[in-house]
Amino acid sequence: MKICFILGTRPEIIKLAPLIKECEKEQISYNIIHTGQHYDYLLDKIFFKELGLNPETENLKIGSGTHTESIGKIIQKLGKKLRTLKPDIILVEGDTNTVLAGAITAKKIFDINPKIKVGHIEAGLRSNYYEMPEEYNRIMTDHISDYLFAPTKQAVKNLKKENIPKDRIFLTGNTIVDAVYQNIKTAETKSRILTTLNIKKDNYILLTAHRQENVDNPKKLLGLIEGLKRLSKNHNLPIIYPIHPRTKKRIRDFHLFSRLQQIQNLIITEPVGYFDFLILQKNAALIITDSGGVQEESCILKVPCITIRDNTERPETIKIKSNILVGCNPKKMEKGAKKMLFKKRKWKNPFGDGKASQKIINILKEKNEV
Ligand code: UD1
Ligand code: UDP
């Protein structure tokens, strides 16, 4: 049985690493194909290095482009690879263009292997917000997958509501918990990020922002900047922002750098590696984000979060009150920060026990897929 992981972006590398490790532990042979959707060292190779994955992974080097260009290129290049590799099962994780293109390609090499299976890790997430490109990727991938590894009961419910056959759905937890638990101790030993940035535990705010529907929209981006300005005035705390290249580009396109520079206490850095980012999250007084993974990790690491979106596919975090939605609305950001900065960190992590990878591999073993 040949198992093939298809990945292409930062969060996929982080969330698939524990599964790849599990395969190694169980002596299950596997291939990894990287689509090359992310390619900067700080969005890609650094994670292979830190998480101990093979840096020589096959790379399709599709680079950046429009959604149709990216998906089209992946299908074309991956199709060729899969026809030679002839895998029996492919595994994809999350909601990126790489995920959708990976799942479609697998189902379109049926002349080579009509029985090929697709396993979708982190299946069943729904924001019900269709201006988010990832929402379509989630829905389409779930509906063509044979194994849907849902992280939470809510995700299982979402899949059942869409009439996906029950026997395809498995509640496993999210592999992000495995990733956090497996790496936090090493991060604590290796990371020097607090010293480098000259910041102290519980004495700074951590920010990430990269969602297309936020940062490609000048109105929303301006709302976010105004919100940060208010936070900087109200709280004498450094705001640390490891900036995503999409956002950097948009800020340049919209000529907004000078506005950012006017915000006192805002410290913009390049994206950081996983060890540094875990430490930045763990020690933050508050996290502000539009990232999916960061909403989960802040909850796991017991740090309050405000999400600069009006919806989330991680409603579990809202329910347990580790996270609130404030949009890119300056007033709501201001109010939200005041509330969440002093939040008691009492919630229980709803994303699993850190054994999601083990559960997924055991299911695949039981089904004779690996
Ligand atoms: C993608 C995913 C998103 C995920 C995010 C993780 C889709 C539709 N979006 O968004 O779900 O949350 O990755 O970070 O799949 N760029 C670089 N260097 C890189 C990669 C990108 O400079 O290594 C720049 C390019 O200008 C590119 C832009 O970032 O055009 C956007 O990259 P892309 O992969 O299309 O989308 P992300 O915003 O990264
Ligand atoms: N992350 C990182 N360095 C950074 C920012 C984020 O290592 O500078 C990690 C973070 O810990 C999380 C993942 O990247 O595991 C989230 O990726 P991203 O926000 O790009 O994508 P999303 O989760 O929104 O799809």
Coordinates of C-alpha atoms and ligand atoms in Angstrom, one line a residue:
M1 CA 0.0 0.0 0.0
K2 CA 1.4 3.3 -1.0
I3 CA 0.5 6.4 1.1
C4 CA 1.3 9.9 -0.2
F5 CA 1.0 13.1 1.7
I6 CA 0.3 16.2 -0.4
L7 CA 1.1 19.6 1.2
G8 CA 2.0 23.1 0.1
T9 CA 1.7 25.7 2.8
R10 CA 3.0 26.6 6.3
P11 CA 0.0 25.2 8.3
E12 CA -0.2 22.0 6.3
I13 CA 3.5 21.3 7.0
I14 CA 2.9 21.9 10.7
K15 CA -0.3 19.9 11.0
L16 CA 0.9 17.0 8.9
A17 CA 4.3 16.6 10.6
P18 CA 2.8 14.6 13.6
L19 CA 1.2 12.2 11.1
I20 CA 4.4 11.8 9.1
K21 CA 6.2 11.1 12.4
E22 CA 3.6 8.5 13.3
C23 CA 4.1 6.7 10.0
E24 CA 7.9 6.6 10.8
K25 CA 7.2 5.2 14.3
E26 CA 4.9 2.5 12.8
Q27 CA 7.4 1.8 10.0
I28 CA 4.8 2.7 7.4
S29 CA 6.5 3.9 4.2
Y30 CA 5.2 7.1 2.6
N31 CA 5.9 9.8 0.0
I32 CA 5.5 13.5 0.5
I33 CA 4.8 15.8 -2.5
H34 CA 5.1 19.5 -1.9
T35 CA 3.2 21.6 -4.4
G36 CA 5.4 24.7 -3.8
Q37 CA 2.4 26.9 -3.0
H38 CA 4.6 28.4 -0.2
Y39 CA 8.3 28.7 -1.1
D40 CA 10.0 31.4 1.0
Y41 CA 12.4 29.8 3.5
L42 CA 10.4 31.3 6.4
L43 CA 7.1 29.9 5.2
D44 CA 8.4 26.5 4.1
K45 CA 11.8 25.0 4.7
I46 CA 12.2 26.2 8.2
F47 CA 9.4 24.0 9.3
F48 CA 10.9 20.9 7.6
K49 CA 14.1 21.6 9.5
E50 CA 12.5 22.3 12.8
L51 CA 10.0 19.5 12.6
G52 CA 12.6 16.9 11.4
L53 CA 11.0 16.3 8.0
N54 CA 13.0 15.3 4.9
P55 CA 14.0 18.5 3.2
E56 CA 14.6 16.7 -0.1
T57 CA 10.8 16.2 -0.5
E58 CA 9.7 16.2 -4.1
N59 CA 8.6 19.8 -5.0
L60 CA 6.3 20.7 -7.9
K61 CA 7.4 24.4 -7.5
I62 CA 4.0 25.8 -8.7
G63 CA 4.8 29.2 -7.0
S64 CA 2.2 32.0 -6.6
G65 CA -0.7 32.9 -8.9
T66 CA -4.4 33.4 -9.0
H67 CA -6.6 30.6 -7.5
T68 CA -7.3 29.1 -10.9
E69 CA -3.7 29.3 -12.0
S70 CA -2.5 27.6 -8.7
I71 CA -5.1 24.9 -8.8
G72 CA -4.7 24.3 -12.5
K73 CA -0.9 24.0 -12.2
I74 CA -1.1 21.7 -9.3
I75 CA -3.5 19.4 -11.0
Q76 CA -1.4 19.2 -14.1
K77 CA 2.0 18.7 -12.4
L78 CA 0.7 16.5 -9.6
G79 CA -1.3 14.4 -12.1
K80 CA 2.0 13.5 -13.8
K81 CA 3.7 12.6 -10.5
L82 CA 0.8 10.5 -9.2
R83 CA 0.6 8.6 -12.5
T84 CA 4.2 7.4 -11.9
L85 CA 4.0 7.0 -8.2
K86 CA 0.6 5.1 -8.3
P87 CA -0.3 5.7 -4.7
D88 CA -3.2 3.8 -3.1
I89 CA -4.2 6.6 -0.7
I90 CA -3.4 10.3 -0.6
L91 CA -3.7 12.4 2.6
V92 CA -4.4 16.2 2.5
E93 CA -4.8 18.5 5.5
G94 CA -7.0 21.6 5.8
D95 CA -8.5 24.0 3.3
T96 CA -5.9 25.5 1.0
N97 CA -5.8 25.4 -2.8
T98 CA -3.2 22.6 -2.5
V99 CA -5.7 20.5 -0.6
L100 CA -8.5 20.9 -3.1
A101 CA -6.2 20.4 -6.1
G102 CA -4.6 17.3 -4.4
A103 CA -7.9 15.7 -3.8
I104 CA -9.2 16.4 -7.3
T105 CA -6.0 15.0 -8.9
A106 CA -6.2 11.8 -6.9
K107 CA -9.7 11.2 -8.1
K108 CA -8.7 11.9 -11.7
I109 CA -6.0 9.3 -12.0
F110 CA -8.7 6.5 -11.9
D111 CA -7.4 5.0 -15.1
I112 CA -4.2 4.2 -13.2
N113 CA -5.8 3.3 -9.9
P114 CA -9.6 3.3 -9.9
K115 CA -9.6 2.4 -6.2
I116 CA -7.4 5.3 -5.0
K117 CA -8.6 6.8 -1.8
V118 CA -8.5 10.4 -0.4
G119 CA -8.2 11.1 3.3
H120 CA -9.1 14.6 4.4
I121 CA -7.5 15.6 7.7
E122 CA -9.4 18.4 9.5
A123 CA -12.6 17.7 7.6
G124 CA -16.0 19.3 8.3
L125 CA -15.0 22.8 9.3
R126 CA -17.5 25.4 8.1
S127 CA -17.5 29.2 8.4
N128 CA -20.6 29.5 6.3
Y129 CA -19.0 32.5 4.8
Y130 CA -18.6 32.3 1.1
E131 CA -16.3 35.3 0.5
M132 CA -13.6 33.2 2.1
P133 CA -11.9 31.1 -0.7
E134 CA -11.1 28.3 1.8
E135 CA -14.8 27.6 2.4
Y136 CA -15.2 26.2 -1.1
N137 CA -12.0 24.2 -0.8
R138 CA -13.4 22.6 2.4
I139 CA -16.8 21.7 1.0
M140 CA -15.5 20.3 -2.3
T141 CA -12.7 18.4 -0.7
D142 CA -15.0 16.9 1.9
H143 CA -17.5 15.7 -0.7
I144 CA -14.9 13.8 -2.8
S145 CA -13.0 12.3 0.2
D146 CA -13.3 8.7 1.3
Y147 CA -12.0 9.3 4.8
L148 CA -13.1 12.4 6.7
F149 CA -11.0 12.9 9.8
A150 CA -13.1 15.4 11.8
P151 CA -11.4 17.2 14.6
T152 CA -14.5 18.0 16.8
K153 CA -18.1 16.9 17.3
Q154 CA -19.2 20.1 15.6
A155 CA -17.2 19.2 12.5
V156 CA -18.9 15.7 12.5
K157 CA -22.3 17.4 12.8
N158 CA -21.5 19.7 9.8
L159 CA -20.6 16.7 7.6
K160 CA -23.7 14.7 8.6
K161 CA -25.8 17.8 7.8
E162 CA -24.5 17.7 4.2
N163 CA -25.5 14.1 3.9
I164 CA -21.9 12.7 3.8
P165 CA -22.2 9.0 4.6
K166 CA -21.6 8.3 8.3
D167 CA -19.2 5.4 7.6
R168 CA -16.7 7.9 6.0
I169 CA -16.6 10.2 9.1
F170 CA -14.2 9.7 12.0
L171 CA -13.8 11.9 15.1
T172 CA -10.1 12.1 15.8
G173 CA -9.2 15.5 17.3
N174 CA -7.0 17.9 15.5
T175 CA -3.3 17.1 14.8
I176 CA -2.5 20.7 15.8
V177 CA -2.7 19.5 19.4
D178 CA -0.2 16.8 18.7
A179 CA 2.1 19.4 17.0
V180 CA 1.9 21.8 20.0
Y181 CA 2.4 19.0 22.6
Q182 CA 5.3 17.5 20.6
N183 CA 7.2 20.8 20.1
I184 CA 6.5 23.1 23.1
K185 CA 9.3 21.7 25.3
T186 CA 11.9 21.9 22.5
A187 CA 10.6 25.4 21.7
E188 CA 11.2 26.4 25.3
T189 CA 14.7 25.2 25.2
K190 CA 15.7 26.5 21.8
S191 CA 13.8 29.8 21.2
R192 CA 15.5 33.1 22.2
I193 CA 12.7 35.2 20.6
L194 CA 11.7 37.0 23.8
T195 CA 15.3 38.2 24.3
T196 CA 15.8 39.0 20.7
L197 CA 12.7 41.2 20.6
N198 CA 13.3 42.6 24.1
I199 CA 9.9 41.7 25.4
K200 CA 8.6 40.0 28.6
K201 CA 6.1 37.3 29.4
D202 CA 2.5 38.5 29.6
N203 CA 3.7 42.0 28.6
Y204 CA 3.0 42.1 24.8
I205 CA 0.3 41.5 22.3
L206 CA 0.9 39.1 19.4
L207 CA -0.7 39.8 16.0
T208 CA -1.1 37.8 12.8
A209 CA -3.1 38.9 9.8
H210 CA -3.1 37.4 6.3
R211 CA -6.7 36.4 5.3
Q212 CA -7.3 37.3 1.7
E213 CA -10.8 38.8 2.5
N214 CA -9.1 41.0 5.2
V215 CA -5.8 42.2 3.7
D216 CA -6.8 42.4 0.0
N217 CA -9.6 44.7 1.0
P218 CA -8.3 48.2 1.7
K219 CA -11.3 49.2 3.8
K220 CA -10.8 46.2 6.1
L221 CA -7.0 46.7 6.2
L222 CA -7.5 50.3 7.2
G223 CA -10.0 49.2 9.9
L224 CA -7.4 46.8 11.3
I225 CA -4.7 49.6 11.3
E226 CA -7.0 52.0 13.1
G227 CA -7.9 49.3 15.6
L228 CA -4.2 48.7 16.3
K229 CA -3.6 52.4 16.7
R230 CA -6.3 52.5 19.4
L231 CA -4.9 49.5 21.2
S232 CA -1.5 51.0 21.1
K233 CA -2.9 54.2 22.8
N234 CA -5.0 52.3 25.4
H235 CA -2.4 49.8 26.5
N236 CA 1.3 50.4 26.9
L237 CA 2.2 47.0 25.4
P238 CA 4.4 46.2 22.4
I239 CA 2.4 44.6 19.6
I240 CA 4.5 42.0 17.8
Y241 CA 3.6 41.3 14.2
P242 CA 5.4 38.6 12.2
I243 CA 4.1 39.7 8.9
H244 CA 2.8 37.3 6.2
P245 CA 4.2 38.1 2.7
R246 CA 0.7 38.5 1.3
T247 CA 0.0 41.3 3.8
K248 CA 3.4 42.9 3.3
K249 CA 2.6 43.1 -0.5
R250 CA -0.8 44.5 0.1
I251 CA 0.4 47.2 2.5
R252 CA 2.9 48.2 -0.2
D253 CA 0.2 48.1 -2.9
F254 CA -2.1 50.3 -0.9
H255 CA 0.7 52.6 0.3
L256 CA -0.1 52.0 3.9
F257 CA 3.4 51.5 5.4
S258 CA 3.6 55.1 6.7
R259 CA 0.2 54.6 8.6
L260 CA 1.7 51.4 10.2
Q261 CA 4.8 53.3 11.2
Q262 CA 2.7 55.8 13.1
I263 CA 1.5 53.2 15.5
Q264 CA 3.7 53.4 18.6
N265 CA 4.7 50.0 20.0
L266 CA 4.1 48.1 16.8
I267 CA 7.0 45.8 16.1
I268 CA 6.9 44.2 12.6
T269 CA 9.2 41.2 12.0
E270 CA 9.6 38.6 9.2
P271 CA 7.5 35.5 9.8
V272 CA 9.2 33.3 12.5
G273 CA 9.7 29.6 12.7
Y274 CA 7.5 27.3 14.7
F275 CA 9.6 27.2 17.9
D276 CA 9.7 31.0 18.1
F277 CA 6.0 31.3 17.2
L278 CA 5.0 28.8 19.9
I279 CA 7.0 30.8 22.5
L280 CA 5.5 34.1 21.3
Q281 CA 2.0 32.6 21.6
K282 CA 2.5 31.0 25.0
N283 CA 3.9 34.1 26.6
A284 CA 1.5 36.7 25.1
A285 CA -0.9 38.7 27.2
L286 CA -3.3 38.6 24.2
I287 CA -3.3 37.3 20.6
I288 CA -5.0 39.1 17.7
T289 CA -5.4 37.0 14.6
D290 CA -7.3 36.0 11.5
S291 CA -5.5 32.7 11.2
G292 CA -7.3 29.4 11.6
G293 CA -4.3 27.6 13.3
V294 CA -3.6 30.4 15.6
Q295 CA -7.2 30.5 16.9
E296 CA -6.6 26.8 17.8
E297 CA -3.1 27.1 19.2
S298 CA -4.0 30.1 21.4
C299 CA -6.8 28.1 22.9
I300 CA -4.5 25.1 23.5
L301 CA -1.9 27.3 25.0
K302 CA -4.5 29.0 27.2
V303 CA -3.9 32.5 25.8
P304 CA -7.0 34.7 25.1
C305 CA -7.6 35.5 21.5
I306 CA -9.5 38.1 19.6
T307 CA -10.2 37.2 16.0
I308 CA -10.4 39.9 13.4
R309 CA -13.2 38.3 11.5
D310 CA -17.0 38.3 11.7
N311 CA -17.2 34.5 11.5
T312 CA -15.1 31.4 12.3
E313 CA -15.0 27.8 11.3
R314 CA -13.6 27.2 14.8
P315 CA -16.8 28.0 16.8
E316 CA -15.6 25.7 19.6
T317 CA -13.3 28.5 20.7
I318 CA -16.1 31.0 20.9
K319 CA -18.3 28.6 22.9
I320 CA -15.6 28.0 25.5
K321 CA -14.9 31.8 25.5
S322 CA -11.1 31.5 24.7
N323 CA -11.8 33.6 21.6
I324 CA -14.2 36.4 20.5
L325 CA -15.0 37.8 17.0
V326 CA -14.3 41.5 16.5
G327 CA -14.0 41.8 12.7
C328 CA -11.7 44.5 11.4
N329 CA -13.7 47.0 13.4
P330 CA -11.7 49.4 15.4
K331 CA -14.4 49.9 18.1
K332 CA -15.0 46.2 18.5
M333 CA -11.2 45.5 18.6
E334 CA -10.8 48.1 21.4
K335 CA -13.6 46.7 23.4
G336 CA -12.6 43.1 22.7
A337 CA -9.0 43.7 23.8
K338 CA -10.1 45.3 27.1
K339 CA -12.3 42.3 27.8
M340 CA -9.9 39.6 26.8
L341 CA -6.7 41.0 28.3
F342 CA -8.0 40.2 31.7
K343 CA -9.8 37.0 30.9
K344 CA -9.4 34.0 33.3
R345 CA -7.7 31.3 31.4
K346 CA -9.9 28.5 32.6
W347 CA -11.2 26.9 29.4
K348 CA -10.7 23.2 28.4
N349 CA -9.1 22.6 24.9
P350 CA -11.8 21.2 22.6
F351 CA -9.5 20.0 19.9
G352 CA -8.4 16.7 21.3
D353 CA -5.8 15.0 23.5
G354 CA -2.7 15.1 21.3
K355 CA -3.3 11.7 19.9
A356 CA -5.1 12.6 16.7
S357 CA -2.3 11.2 14.5
Q358 CA -2.2 7.9 16.3
K359 CA -6.0 7.6 15.9
I360 CA -5.9 8.5 12.2
I361 CA -3.2 5.9 11.5
N362 CA -5.0 3.3 13.5
I363 CA -8.2 3.8 11.5
L364 CA -6.2 3.5 8.2
K365 CA -4.6 0.3 9.5
E366 CA -8.0 -1.2 10.5
K367 CA -9.3 -0.4 7.0
N368 CA -6.2 -2.0 5.5
E369 CA -5.2 1.3 3.8
V370 CA -1.6 1.3 5.2
Ligands
UD1_1 C1 -2.6 30.4 1.8 C2 -4.0 29.7 1.9 C3 -4.6 30.0 3.2 C4 -3.7 29.8 4.4 C5 -2.3 30.4 4.1 C6 -1.4 30.0 5.2 C7 -5.3 29.3 -0.2 C8 -6.4 29.8 -0.9 N1 -4.9 30.1 0.8 O1 -2.9 31.8 1.8 O2 -5.8 29.3 3.4 O3 -4.3 30.3 5.5 O4 -1.8 30.0 2.9 O5 -0.4 30.9 5.4 O6 -4.7 28.3 -0.4 N2 3.9 34.7 -1.0 C9 5.2 34.9 -0.9 N3 6.0 33.8 -0.5 C10 5.5 32.6 -0.3 C11 4.2 32.4 -0.5 C12 3.3 33.4 -0.8 O7 5.7 36.0 -1.1 O8 6.3 31.7 0.0 C13 3.0 35.8 -1.4 C14 2.8 36.0 -2.9 O9 2.8 37.3 -3.2 C15 1.5 35.3 -3.1 C16 0.7 35.7 -1.8 O10 1.8 35.6 -0.8 O11 0.8 35.8 -4.2 C17 -0.4 34.7 -1.4 O12 0.1 33.4 -1.4 P1 -1.0 32.2 -1.5 O13 -0.3 30.9 -1.3 O14 -1.8 32.4 -2.8 O15 -2.0 32.5 -0.4 P2 -1.8 32.8 1.2 O16 -2.3 34.1 1.5 O17 -0.4 32.4 1.6
UDP2 N1 3.1 30.3 12.4 C1 4.5 30.3 12.5 N2 5.2 31.5 12.3 C2 4.5 32.7 12.1 C3 3.1 32.7 12.0 C4 2.4 31.5 12.2 O1 5.1 29.2 12.7 O2 5.2 33.7 11.9 C5 2.4 29.0 12.6 C6 1.4 29.0 13.7 O3 1.9 28.5 14.9 C7 0.3 28.0 13.1 C8 0.4 28.2 11.6 O4 1.6 28.8 11.4 O5 0.6 26.7 13.5 C9 -0.8 29.0 11.1 O6 -0.5 29.3 9.8 P1 -1.3 30.4 9.0 O7 -1.8 31.4 10.0 O8 -0.4 30.9 8.0 O9 -2.5 29.7 8.3 P2 -3.9 29.2 8.7 O10 -3.9 28.4 10.0 O11 -4.8 30.5 8.8 O12 -4.4 28.5 7.5

